[in-house]
Amino acid sequence: AVNKSGKHTWDPAQDAPARIKRVSIEGNIAVGKSTFGRLLQSACPDWEVMTEPVSMWQNIGTGSSKDPHGPPQTVSNLLQMMYQDPQRWSYTFQTYACMSRVKTQLQPPPAHLLASEGSPVQVYERSVYSDRYIFALNMFELGCIGPTEWAIYQDWHSLLVEEFGHRLELEGIIYLRAPPETCLQRLRQRGRAEEEGVKLDYLETLHLQHERWLLEKSTEVHFDKLRQVPVLQLDASVEFQRDPLVQQRLISEVKNFFS
Ligand code: TTP
């Protein structure tokens, strides 16, 4: 919508102005999605990167803090629970992770993007689609999400995507691609406590899920529009965190792809 002064405004019942592109960064655990998001954010003033709410999954408040006679407020670390007992907690984890993504993807674009005269882009770390076609599918194939849970997950996921329709759609995907061995090295370097037990074979299965979804365009992907979203594949096996030349090359690949 455009108000009297000619500025673009956000009507939550409507789609974001069509000229704001929505792009997600996808790739294996620890490949460097957050680092790359920060690079994009600083190199492109018209790009707004929405970070992934990992800390929300690590700190879920349980019990009531409002009722003085109620149980004391405690905090659950769902990420840790999922890694410690995947059979018990994977379905719950994916439900919560997906819900937090829907909330993020439905947020209005920030004012500076609405006001931008250039080609604004809203960027997400992962999406409701990787929730389903990477993690939940993987956990189902590993037997950590049971057939009944999987049927229910797919049912409500399809309902959400159909109901929120174009507000969850993406105009592009950046696929940060690196060998699982490189991701394991980066994962060990960052030392997130919950991930201590992650083994190479788990990263290998996640790598294959990314390849099936993003490169082979697997028929598992049920949304036709999603299968047509352009995918920019970037070589993230090179060290890009500290090398400004590599950073520049990657950023210009992204700018060219989305210009
Ligand atoms: P990632 O989404 O891969 O985030 P990251 O911080 O590892 O990414 P990067 O280093 O590339 O910036 O996963 C965060 C943690 O949550 C990781 O341990 C994997 C786990 N996870 C799941 O188990 N299921 C999910 O659906 C998601 C999104 C994450």
PDB file of C-alpha atoms and ligand atoms in Angstrom:
ATOM      1  CA  ALA A   1       0.000   0.000   0.000  1.00  0.00           C
ATOM      2  CA  VAL A   2       1.108   3.601  -0.561  1.00  0.00           C
ATOM      3  CA  ASN A   3      -0.007   6.346   1.872  1.00  0.00           C
ATOM      4  CA  LYS A   4      -0.796  10.028   1.175  1.00  0.00           C
ATOM      5  CA  SER A   5       2.835  11.071   1.348  1.00  0.00           C
ATOM      6  CA  GLY A   6       3.697   8.490  -1.261  1.00  0.00           C
ATOM      7  CA  LYS A   7       5.507   6.198   1.220  1.00  0.00           C
ATOM      8  CA  HIS A   8       4.979   2.445   1.151  1.00  0.00           C
ATOM      9  CA  THR A   9       3.185   1.158   4.248  1.00  0.00           C
ATOM     10  CA  TRP A  10       2.527  -2.308   5.608  1.00  0.00           C
ATOM     11  CA  ASP A  11      -0.977  -3.647   5.893  1.00  0.00           C
ATOM     12  CA  PRO A  12      -0.742  -6.905   7.864  1.00  0.00           C
ATOM     13  CA  ALA A  13      -3.745  -8.318   6.013  1.00  0.00           C
ATOM     14  CA  GLN A  14      -1.910  -7.834   2.756  1.00  0.00           C
ATOM     15  CA  ASP A  15       1.236  -9.187   1.270  1.00  0.00           C
ATOM     16  CA  ALA A  16       4.511  -7.270   1.661  1.00  0.00           C
ATOM     17  CA  PRO A  17       4.960  -4.854  -1.229  1.00  0.00           C
ATOM     18  CA  ALA A  18       5.815  -7.097  -4.149  1.00  0.00           C
ATOM     19  CA  ARG A  19       9.126  -5.357  -4.668  1.00  0.00           C
ATOM     20  CA  ILE A  20      10.454  -6.631  -1.311  1.00  0.00           C
ATOM     21  CA  LYS A  21      11.996  -9.988  -2.155  1.00  0.00           C
ATOM     22  CA  ARG A  22      12.062 -12.766   0.392  1.00  0.00           C
ATOM     23  CA  VAL A  23      15.071 -15.026   0.386  1.00  0.00           C
ATOM     24  CA  SER A  24      16.186 -17.817   2.700  1.00  0.00           C
ATOM     25  CA  ILE A  25      19.699 -18.999   3.474  1.00  0.00           C
ATOM     26  CA  GLU A  26      19.846 -22.783   3.639  1.00  0.00           C
ATOM     27  CA  GLY A  27      22.682 -25.202   4.351  1.00  0.00           C
ATOM     28  CA  ASN A  28      23.943 -27.823   6.786  1.00  0.00           C
ATOM     29  CA  ILE A  29      24.409 -27.282  10.528  1.00  0.00           C
ATOM     30  CA  ALA A  30      27.390 -24.977  11.209  1.00  0.00           C
ATOM     31  CA  VAL A  31      28.081 -24.288   7.519  1.00  0.00           C
ATOM     32  CA  GLY A  32      28.056 -20.555   8.347  1.00  0.00           C
ATOM     33  CA  LYS A  33      24.521 -19.311   7.663  1.00  0.00           C
ATOM     34  CA  SER A  34      24.603 -16.738  10.489  1.00  0.00           C
ATOM     35  CA  THR A  35      28.070 -15.517   9.501  1.00  0.00           C
ATOM     36  CA  PHE A  36      26.965 -15.171   5.903  1.00  0.00           C
ATOM     37  CA  GLY A  37      23.776 -13.399   6.996  1.00  0.00           C
ATOM     38  CA  ARG A  38      25.851 -10.844   8.912  1.00  0.00           C
ATOM     39  CA  LEU A  39      28.052 -10.298   5.847  1.00  0.00           C
ATOM     40  CA  LEU A  40      25.014  -9.712   3.664  1.00  0.00           C
ATOM     41  CA  GLN A  41      23.554  -7.348   6.217  1.00  0.00           C
ATOM     42  CA  SER A  42      26.670  -5.189   6.343  1.00  0.00           C
ATOM     43  CA  ALA A  43      27.388  -5.298   2.589  1.00  0.00           C
ATOM     44  CA  CYS A  44      23.848  -4.580   1.404  1.00  0.00           C
ATOM     45  CA  PRO A  45      22.014  -1.688   3.136  1.00  0.00           C
ATOM     46  CA  ASP A  46      18.766  -2.730   1.453  1.00  0.00           C
ATOM     47  CA  TRP A  47      18.895  -6.249   2.874  1.00  0.00           C
ATOM     48  CA  GLU A  48      17.451  -7.111   6.284  1.00  0.00           C
ATOM     49  CA  VAL A  49      18.512 -10.427   7.816  1.00  0.00           C
ATOM     50  CA  MET A  50      16.144 -12.051  10.303  1.00  0.00           C
ATOM     51  CA  THR A  51      18.186 -14.303  12.595  1.00  0.00           C
ATOM     52  CA  GLU A  52      17.196 -17.812  13.622  1.00  0.00           C
ATOM     53  CA  PRO A  53      15.763 -18.033  17.161  1.00  0.00           C
ATOM     54  CA  VAL A  54      18.078 -20.812  18.455  1.00  0.00           C
ATOM     55  CA  SER A  55      18.178 -19.157  21.889  1.00  0.00           C
ATOM     56  CA  MET A  56      14.367 -19.464  22.089  1.00  0.00           C
ATOM     57  CA  TRP A  57      14.667 -23.226  21.629  1.00  0.00           C
ATOM     58  CA  GLN A  58      17.281 -23.325  24.396  1.00  0.00           C
ATOM     59  CA  ASN A  59      15.152 -21.349  26.885  1.00  0.00           C
ATOM     60  CA  ILE A  60      11.521 -22.338  27.033  1.00  0.00           C
ATOM     61  CA  GLY A  61       9.810 -20.967  30.134  1.00  0.00           C
ATOM     62  CA  THR A  62       7.593 -23.550  31.836  1.00  0.00           C
ATOM     63  CA  GLY A  63       5.336 -23.102  34.852  1.00  0.00           C
ATOM     64  CA  SER A  64       3.534 -19.892  35.730  1.00  0.00           C
ATOM     65  CA  SER A  65       5.454 -16.877  36.931  1.00  0.00           C
ATOM     66  CA  LYS A  66       2.263 -14.774  37.317  1.00  0.00           C
ATOM     67  CA  ASP A  67       0.627 -16.942  39.979  1.00  0.00           C
ATOM     68  CA  PRO A  68       2.575 -16.495  43.293  1.00  0.00           C
ATOM     69  CA  HIS A  69       1.199 -19.861  44.505  1.00  0.00           C
ATOM     70  CA  GLY A  70       1.836 -21.671  41.233  1.00  0.00           C
ATOM     71  CA  PRO A  71       4.868 -23.727  40.348  1.00  0.00           C
ATOM     72  CA  PRO A  72       8.091 -21.733  40.039  1.00  0.00           C
ATOM     73  CA  GLN A  73       9.149 -20.654  36.582  1.00  0.00           C
ATOM     74  CA  THR A  74      11.705 -23.077  35.160  1.00  0.00           C
ATOM     75  CA  VAL A  75      13.486 -23.156  31.858  1.00  0.00           C
ATOM     76  CA  SER A  76      13.694 -26.110  29.464  1.00  0.00           C
ATOM     77  CA  ASN A  77      16.398 -26.473  26.861  1.00  0.00           C
ATOM     78  CA  LEU A  78      14.463 -28.181  24.070  1.00  0.00           C
ATOM     79  CA  LEU A  79      17.515 -28.282  21.770  1.00  0.00           C
ATOM     80  CA  GLN A  80      19.391 -30.294  24.396  1.00  0.00           C
ATOM     81  CA  MET A  81      16.394 -32.519  25.103  1.00  0.00           C
ATOM     82  CA  MET A  82      16.076 -33.285  21.383  1.00  0.00           C
ATOM     83  CA  TYR A  83      19.745 -34.251  21.050  1.00  0.00           C
ATOM     84  CA  GLN A  84      19.680 -36.327  24.251  1.00  0.00           C
ATOM     85  CA  ASP A  85      16.492 -38.227  23.443  1.00  0.00           C
ATOM     86  CA  PRO A  86      15.567 -37.703  19.770  1.00  0.00           C
ATOM     87  CA  GLN A  87      12.856 -40.381  19.781  1.00  0.00           C
ATOM     88  CA  ARG A  88      11.000 -38.572  22.553  1.00  0.00           C
ATOM     89  CA  TRP A  89      11.569 -34.951  21.561  1.00  0.00           C
ATOM     90  CA  SER A  90      12.078 -34.617  17.765  1.00  0.00           C
ATOM     91  CA  TYR A  91       8.402 -34.134  16.972  1.00  0.00           C
ATOM     92  CA  THR A  92       8.012 -31.545  19.741  1.00  0.00           C
ATOM     93  CA  PHE A  93      11.175 -29.786  18.630  1.00  0.00           C
ATOM     94  CA  GLN A  94      10.091 -29.577  14.990  1.00  0.00           C
ATOM     95  CA  THR A  95       6.656 -28.304  16.015  1.00  0.00           C
ATOM     96  CA  TYR A  96       8.193 -25.503  18.047  1.00  0.00           C
ATOM     97  CA  ALA A  97      10.922 -24.676  15.508  1.00  0.00           C
ATOM     98  CA  CYS A  98       8.343 -24.467  12.731  1.00  0.00           C
ATOM     99  CA  MET A  99       6.030 -22.281  14.791  1.00  0.00           C
ATOM    100  CA  SER A 100       8.847 -19.848  15.554  1.00  0.00           C
ATOM    101  CA  ARG A 101       9.621 -19.711  11.824  1.00  0.00           C
ATOM    102  CA  VAL A 102       6.033 -18.992  10.860  1.00  0.00           C
ATOM    103  CA  LYS A 103       6.084 -16.100  13.339  1.00  0.00           C
ATOM    104  CA  THR A 104       9.343 -14.769  11.868  1.00  0.00           C
ATOM    105  CA  GLN A 105       8.191 -15.133   8.261  1.00  0.00           C
ATOM    106  CA  LEU A 106       4.917 -13.350   9.011  1.00  0.00           C
ATOM    107  CA  GLN A 107       6.593 -10.357  10.633  1.00  0.00           C
ATOM    108  CA  PRO A 108       6.173  -7.102   8.740  1.00  0.00           C
ATOM    109  CA  PRO A 109       9.216  -5.857   6.914  1.00  0.00           C
ATOM    110  CA  PRO A 110      11.106  -3.180   8.894  1.00  0.00           C
ATOM    111  CA  ALA A 111      10.272   0.441   8.097  1.00  0.00           C
ATOM    112  CA  HIS A 112      13.539   1.139   6.293  1.00  0.00           C
ATOM    113  CA  LEU A 113      12.807  -1.664   3.788  1.00  0.00           C
ATOM    114  CA  LEU A 114       9.293  -0.322   3.203  1.00  0.00           C
ATOM    115  CA  ALA A 115      10.723   3.134   2.611  1.00  0.00           C
ATOM    116  CA  SER A 116      13.625   1.955   0.468  1.00  0.00           C
ATOM    117  CA  GLU A 117      13.811   3.269  -3.074  1.00  0.00           C
ATOM    118  CA  GLY A 118      16.188   0.481  -4.104  1.00  0.00           C
ATOM    119  CA  SER A 119      15.570  -3.280  -4.334  1.00  0.00           C
ATOM    120  CA  PRO A 120      14.947  -4.329  -0.732  1.00  0.00           C
ATOM    121  CA  VAL A 121      15.330  -7.941   0.330  1.00  0.00           C
ATOM    122  CA  GLN A 122      14.213  -9.644   3.531  1.00  0.00           C
ATOM    123  CA  VAL A 123      16.441 -12.604   4.355  1.00  0.00           C
ATOM    124  CA  TYR A 124      15.647 -15.533   6.652  1.00  0.00           C
ATOM    125  CA  GLU A 125      18.017 -18.074   8.144  1.00  0.00           C
ATOM    126  CA  ARG A 126      16.207 -21.216   7.028  1.00  0.00           C
ATOM    127  CA  SER A 127      12.469 -21.372   6.428  1.00  0.00           C
ATOM    128  CA  VAL A 128       9.282 -23.326   7.123  1.00  0.00           C
ATOM    129  CA  TYR A 129      10.339 -25.424   4.125  1.00  0.00           C
ATOM    130  CA  SER A 130      13.698 -26.590   5.519  1.00  0.00           C
ATOM    131  CA  ASP A 131      11.885 -27.382   8.739  1.00  0.00           C
ATOM    132  CA  ARG A 132       9.851 -29.952   6.837  1.00  0.00           C
ATOM    133  CA  TYR A 133      12.018 -31.102   3.943  1.00  0.00           C
ATOM    134  CA  ILE A 134      15.334 -31.192   5.804  1.00  0.00           C
ATOM    135  CA  PHE A 135      14.906 -31.775   9.523  1.00  0.00           C
ATOM    136  CA  ALA A 136      11.469 -33.278  10.088  1.00  0.00           C
ATOM    137  CA  LEU A 137      11.786 -35.551   7.025  1.00  0.00           C
ATOM    138  CA  ASN A 138      15.251 -36.613   8.167  1.00  0.00           C
ATOM    139  CA  MET A 139      14.044 -37.418  11.672  1.00  0.00           C
ATOM    140  CA  PHE A 140      11.181 -39.415  10.190  1.00  0.00           C
ATOM    141  CA  GLU A 141      13.576 -41.364   7.948  1.00  0.00           C
ATOM    142  CA  LEU A 142      15.853 -42.017  10.937  1.00  0.00           C
ATOM    143  CA  GLY A 143      12.870 -43.355  12.903  1.00  0.00           C
ATOM    144  CA  CYS A 144      12.961 -40.538  15.504  1.00  0.00           C
ATOM    145  CA  ILE A 145       9.593 -39.198  14.351  1.00  0.00           C
ATOM    146  CA  GLY A 146       7.022 -42.015  14.161  1.00  0.00           C
ATOM    147  CA  PRO A 147       4.631 -42.582  11.222  1.00  0.00           C
ATOM    148  CA  THR A 148       1.656 -41.117  13.122  1.00  0.00           C
ATOM    149  CA  GLU A 149       3.627 -38.042  14.210  1.00  0.00           C
ATOM    150  CA  TRP A 150       4.879 -37.590  10.629  1.00  0.00           C
ATOM    151  CA  ALA A 151       1.347 -37.807   9.213  1.00  0.00           C
ATOM    152  CA  ILE A 152       0.147 -35.183  11.729  1.00  0.00           C
ATOM    153  CA  TYR A 153       3.168 -32.937  11.115  1.00  0.00           C
ATOM    154  CA  GLN A 154       2.621 -32.967   7.343  1.00  0.00           C
ATOM    155  CA  ASP A 155      -1.074 -32.328   7.763  1.00  0.00           C
ATOM    156  CA  TRP A 156      -0.679 -29.165   9.859  1.00  0.00           C
ATOM    157  CA  HIS A 157       2.362 -28.001   7.899  1.00  0.00           C
ATOM    158  CA  SER A 158       0.423 -28.144   4.609  1.00  0.00           C
ATOM    159  CA  LEU A 159      -2.507 -26.376   6.248  1.00  0.00           C
ATOM    160  CA  LEU A 160      -0.250 -23.553   7.476  1.00  0.00           C
ATOM    161  CA  VAL A 161       1.435 -23.114   4.111  1.00  0.00           C
ATOM    162  CA  GLU A 162      -1.897 -23.144   2.283  1.00  0.00           C
ATOM    163  CA  GLU A 163      -3.583 -20.783   4.776  1.00  0.00           C
ATOM    164  CA  PHE A 164      -0.772 -18.230   4.914  1.00  0.00           C
ATOM    165  CA  GLY A 165      -0.118 -18.782   1.221  1.00  0.00           C
ATOM    166  CA  HIS A 166       1.902 -16.080  -0.417  1.00  0.00           C
ATOM    167  CA  ARG A 167       3.007 -14.542   2.902  1.00  0.00           C
ATOM    168  CA  LEU A 168       5.304 -17.538   3.414  1.00  0.00           C
ATOM    169  CA  GLU A 169       6.538 -17.760  -0.163  1.00  0.00           C
ATOM    170  CA  LEU A 170      10.166 -17.200  -1.104  1.00  0.00           C
ATOM    171  CA  GLU A 171      11.527 -15.507  -4.207  1.00  0.00           C
ATOM    172  CA  GLY A 172      14.928 -17.125  -3.870  1.00  0.00           C
ATOM    173  CA  ILE A 173      17.100 -19.486  -1.880  1.00  0.00           C
ATOM    174  CA  ILE A 174      20.817 -19.157  -1.144  1.00  0.00           C
ATOM    175  CA  TYR A 175      22.259 -22.631  -0.655  1.00  0.00           C
ATOM    176  CA  LEU A 176      25.545 -22.567   1.262  1.00  0.00           C
ATOM    177  CA  ARG A 177      27.104 -25.843   0.215  1.00  0.00           C
ATOM    178  CA  ALA A 178      30.075 -27.476   1.914  1.00  0.00           C
ATOM    179  CA  PRO A 179      31.233 -31.042   2.579  1.00  0.00           C
ATOM    180  CA  PRO A 180      29.838 -32.480   5.817  1.00  0.00           C
ATOM    181  CA  GLU A 181      33.454 -32.857   7.068  1.00  0.00           C
ATOM    182  CA  THR A 182      33.924 -29.066   6.832  1.00  0.00           C
ATOM    183  CA  CYS A 183      30.652 -28.480   8.698  1.00  0.00           C
ATOM    184  CA  LEU A 184      31.744 -30.878  11.434  1.00  0.00           C
ATOM    185  CA  GLN A 185      35.025 -28.978  11.810  1.00  0.00           C
ATOM    186  CA  ARG A 186      33.162 -25.650  12.121  1.00  0.00           C
ATOM    187  CA  LEU A 187      30.666 -27.223  14.535  1.00  0.00           C
ATOM    188  CA  ARG A 188      33.517 -28.443  16.786  1.00  0.00           C
ATOM    189  CA  GLN A 189      35.195 -25.036  16.602  1.00  0.00           C
ATOM    190  CA  ARG A 190      32.128 -23.151  17.781  1.00  0.00           C
ATOM    191  CA  GLY A 191      31.521 -25.698  20.563  1.00  0.00           C
ATOM    192  CA  ARG A 192      27.761 -25.337  21.154  1.00  0.00           C
ATOM    193  CA  ALA A 193      27.284 -27.622  24.189  1.00  0.00           C
ATOM    194  CA  GLU A 194      24.085 -29.294  22.924  1.00  0.00           C
ATOM    195  CA  GLU A 195      25.851 -30.410  19.719  1.00  0.00           C
ATOM    196  CA  GLU A 196      28.709 -32.281  21.432  1.00  0.00           C
ATOM    197  CA  GLY A 197      27.321 -35.661  20.385  1.00  0.00           C
ATOM    198  CA  VAL A 198      26.726 -34.749  16.712  1.00  0.00           C
ATOM    199  CA  LYS A 199      28.576 -37.222  14.472  1.00  0.00           C
ATOM    200  CA  LEU A 200      29.687 -37.025  10.855  1.00  0.00           C
ATOM    201  CA  ASP A 201      27.035 -39.488   9.675  1.00  0.00           C
ATOM    202  CA  TYR A 202      24.244 -37.189  10.971  1.00  0.00           C
ATOM    203  CA  LEU A 203      25.694 -34.262   8.989  1.00  0.00           C
ATOM    204  CA  GLU A 204      25.989 -36.566   5.966  1.00  0.00           C
ATOM    205  CA  THR A 205      22.295 -37.429   6.051  1.00  0.00           C
ATOM    206  CA  LEU A 206      21.410 -33.722   6.400  1.00  0.00           C
ATOM    207  CA  HIS A 207      23.732 -32.925   3.464  1.00  0.00           C
ATOM    208  CA  LEU A 208      21.883 -35.480   1.314  1.00  0.00           C
ATOM    209  CA  GLN A 209      18.532 -33.960   2.333  1.00  0.00           C
ATOM    210  CA  HIS A 210      19.750 -30.535   1.156  1.00  0.00           C
ATOM    211  CA  GLU A 211      20.966 -31.994  -2.130  1.00  0.00           C
ATOM    212  CA  ARG A 212      17.682 -33.833  -2.710  1.00  0.00           C
ATOM    213  CA  TRP A 213      15.599 -30.753  -2.010  1.00  0.00           C
ATOM    214  CA  LEU A 214      17.658 -27.986  -3.574  1.00  0.00           C
ATOM    215  CA  LEU A 215      19.623 -29.598  -6.408  1.00  0.00           C
ATOM    216  CA  GLU A 216      17.737 -32.731  -7.420  1.00  0.00           C
ATOM    217  CA  LYS A 217      14.352 -31.001  -6.848  1.00  0.00           C
ATOM    218  CA  SER A 218      12.990 -34.065  -5.115  1.00  0.00           C
ATOM    219  CA  THR A 219       9.381 -35.010  -5.713  1.00  0.00           C
ATOM    220  CA  GLU A 220       9.013 -35.199  -1.922  1.00  0.00           C
ATOM    221  CA  VAL A 221       8.541 -31.415  -2.128  1.00  0.00           C
ATOM    222  CA  HIS A 222       4.800 -31.047  -2.311  1.00  0.00           C
ATOM    223  CA  PHE A 223       4.462 -27.377  -3.152  1.00  0.00           C
ATOM    224  CA  ASP A 224       4.857 -26.752  -6.891  1.00  0.00           C
ATOM    225  CA  LYS A 225       5.765 -23.105  -6.396  1.00  0.00           C
ATOM    226  CA  LEU A 226       8.560 -24.048  -4.017  1.00  0.00           C
ATOM    227  CA  ARG A 227      10.070 -26.390  -6.621  1.00  0.00           C
ATOM    228  CA  GLN A 228      10.317 -23.425  -8.987  1.00  0.00           C
ATOM    229  CA  VAL A 229      12.060 -21.031  -6.583  1.00  0.00           C
ATOM    230  CA  PRO A 230      15.499 -20.108  -8.013  1.00  0.00           C
ATOM    231  CA  VAL A 231      18.374 -21.540  -5.997  1.00  0.00           C
ATOM    232  CA  LEU A 232      21.786 -19.874  -5.859  1.00  0.00           C
ATOM    233  CA  GLN A 233      24.382 -22.442  -4.924  1.00  0.00           C
ATOM    234  CA  LEU A 234      27.452 -20.966  -3.197  1.00  0.00           C
ATOM    235  CA  ASP A 235      30.667 -22.788  -2.459  1.00  0.00           C
ATOM    236  CA  ALA A 236      30.910 -22.436   1.317  1.00  0.00           C
ATOM    237  CA  SER A 237      33.744 -24.939   1.615  1.00  0.00           C
ATOM    238  CA  VAL A 238      36.208 -22.063   1.318  1.00  0.00           C
ATOM    239  CA  GLU A 239      37.035 -20.134   4.474  1.00  0.00           C
ATOM    240  CA  PHE A 240      34.870 -17.039   4.155  1.00  0.00           C
ATOM    241  CA  GLN A 241      34.661 -15.841   7.747  1.00  0.00           C
ATOM    242  CA  ARG A 242      37.977 -13.994   7.660  1.00  0.00           C
ATOM    243  CA  ASP A 243      38.932 -13.630   3.978  1.00  0.00           C
ATOM    244  CA  PRO A 244      37.669 -10.294   2.582  1.00  0.00           C
ATOM    245  CA  LEU A 245      38.341 -11.298  -1.041  1.00  0.00           C
ATOM    246  CA  VAL A 246      36.275 -14.458  -0.771  1.00  0.00           C
ATOM    247  CA  GLN A 247      33.582 -12.442   1.009  1.00  0.00           C
ATOM    248  CA  GLN A 248      33.464  -9.894  -1.817  1.00  0.00           C
ATOM    249  CA  ARG A 249      33.224 -12.646  -4.432  1.00  0.00           C
ATOM    250  CA  LEU A 250      30.362 -14.389  -2.620  1.00  0.00           C
ATOM    251  CA  ILE A 251      28.489 -11.139  -2.023  1.00  0.00           C
ATOM    252  CA  SER A 252      28.742 -10.117  -5.662  1.00  0.00           C
ATOM    253  CA  GLU A 253      27.459 -13.558  -6.726  1.00  0.00           C
ATOM    254  CA  VAL A 254      24.424 -12.940  -4.508  1.00  0.00           C
ATOM    255  CA  LYS A 255      23.887  -9.380  -5.771  1.00  0.00           C
ATOM    256  CA  ASN A 256      24.111 -10.494  -9.411  1.00  0.00           C
ATOM    257  CA  PHE A 257      21.740 -13.380  -8.839  1.00  0.00           C
ATOM    258  CA  PHE A 258      19.050 -11.256  -7.202  1.00  0.00           C
ATOM    259  CA  SER A 259      19.444  -8.065  -9.242  1.00  0.00           C
TER     260      SER A 259
HETATM  261  P1  TTP B   1      20.986 -24.529  12.226  1.00  0.00           P
HETATM  262  O1  TTP B   1      19.678 -24.035  11.751  1.00  0.00           O
HETATM  263  O2  TTP B   1      21.763 -25.329  11.236  1.00  0.00           O
HETATM  264  O3  TTP B   1      21.804 -23.262  12.728  1.00  0.00           O
HETATM  265  P2  TTP B   1      23.370 -23.105  12.915  1.00  0.00           P
HETATM  266  O4  TTP B   1      23.556 -22.107  14.020  1.00  0.00           O
HETATM  267  O5  TTP B   1      24.013 -24.448  13.079  1.00  0.00           O
HETATM  268  O6  TTP B   1      23.766 -22.512  11.514  1.00  0.00           O
HETATM  269  P3  TTP B   1      25.102 -21.805  11.036  1.00  0.00           P
HETATM  270  O7  TTP B   1      26.235 -22.277  11.870  1.00  0.00           O
HETATM  271  O8  TTP B   1      25.200 -22.250   9.601  1.00  0.00           O
HETATM  272  O9  TTP B   1      24.867 -20.352  11.184  1.00  0.00           O
HETATM  273  O10 TTP B   1      20.746 -25.400  13.526  1.00  0.00           O
HETATM  274  C1  TTP B   1      20.791 -24.967  14.867  1.00  0.00           C
HETATM  275  C2  TTP B   1      20.681 -26.208  15.751  1.00  0.00           C
HETATM  276  O11 TTP B   1      19.342 -26.686  15.804  1.00  0.00           O
HETATM  277  C3  TTP B   1      21.506 -27.382  15.233  1.00  0.00           C
HETATM  278  O12 TTP B   1      22.018 -28.088  16.346  1.00  0.00           O
HETATM  279  C4  TTP B   1      20.517 -28.239  14.506  1.00  0.00           C
HETATM  280  C5  TTP B   1      19.245 -28.023  15.254  1.00  0.00           C
HETATM  281  N1  TTP B   1      18.027 -28.065  14.437  1.00  0.00           N
HETATM  282  C6  TTP B   1      17.226 -29.196  14.402  1.00  0.00           C
HETATM  283  O13 TTP B   1      17.546 -30.208  15.014  1.00  0.00           O
HETATM  284  N2  TTP B   1      16.049 -29.148  13.694  1.00  0.00           N
HETATM  285  C7  TTP B   1      15.678 -28.032  13.001  1.00  0.00           C
HETATM  286  O14 TTP B   1      14.608 -28.019  12.369  1.00  0.00           O
HETATM  287  C8  TTP B   1      16.536 -26.895  13.015  1.00  0.00           C
HETATM  288  C9  TTP B   1      16.162 -25.670  12.246  1.00  0.00           C
HETATM  289  C10 TTP B   1      17.691 -26.953  13.739  1.00  0.00           C
END
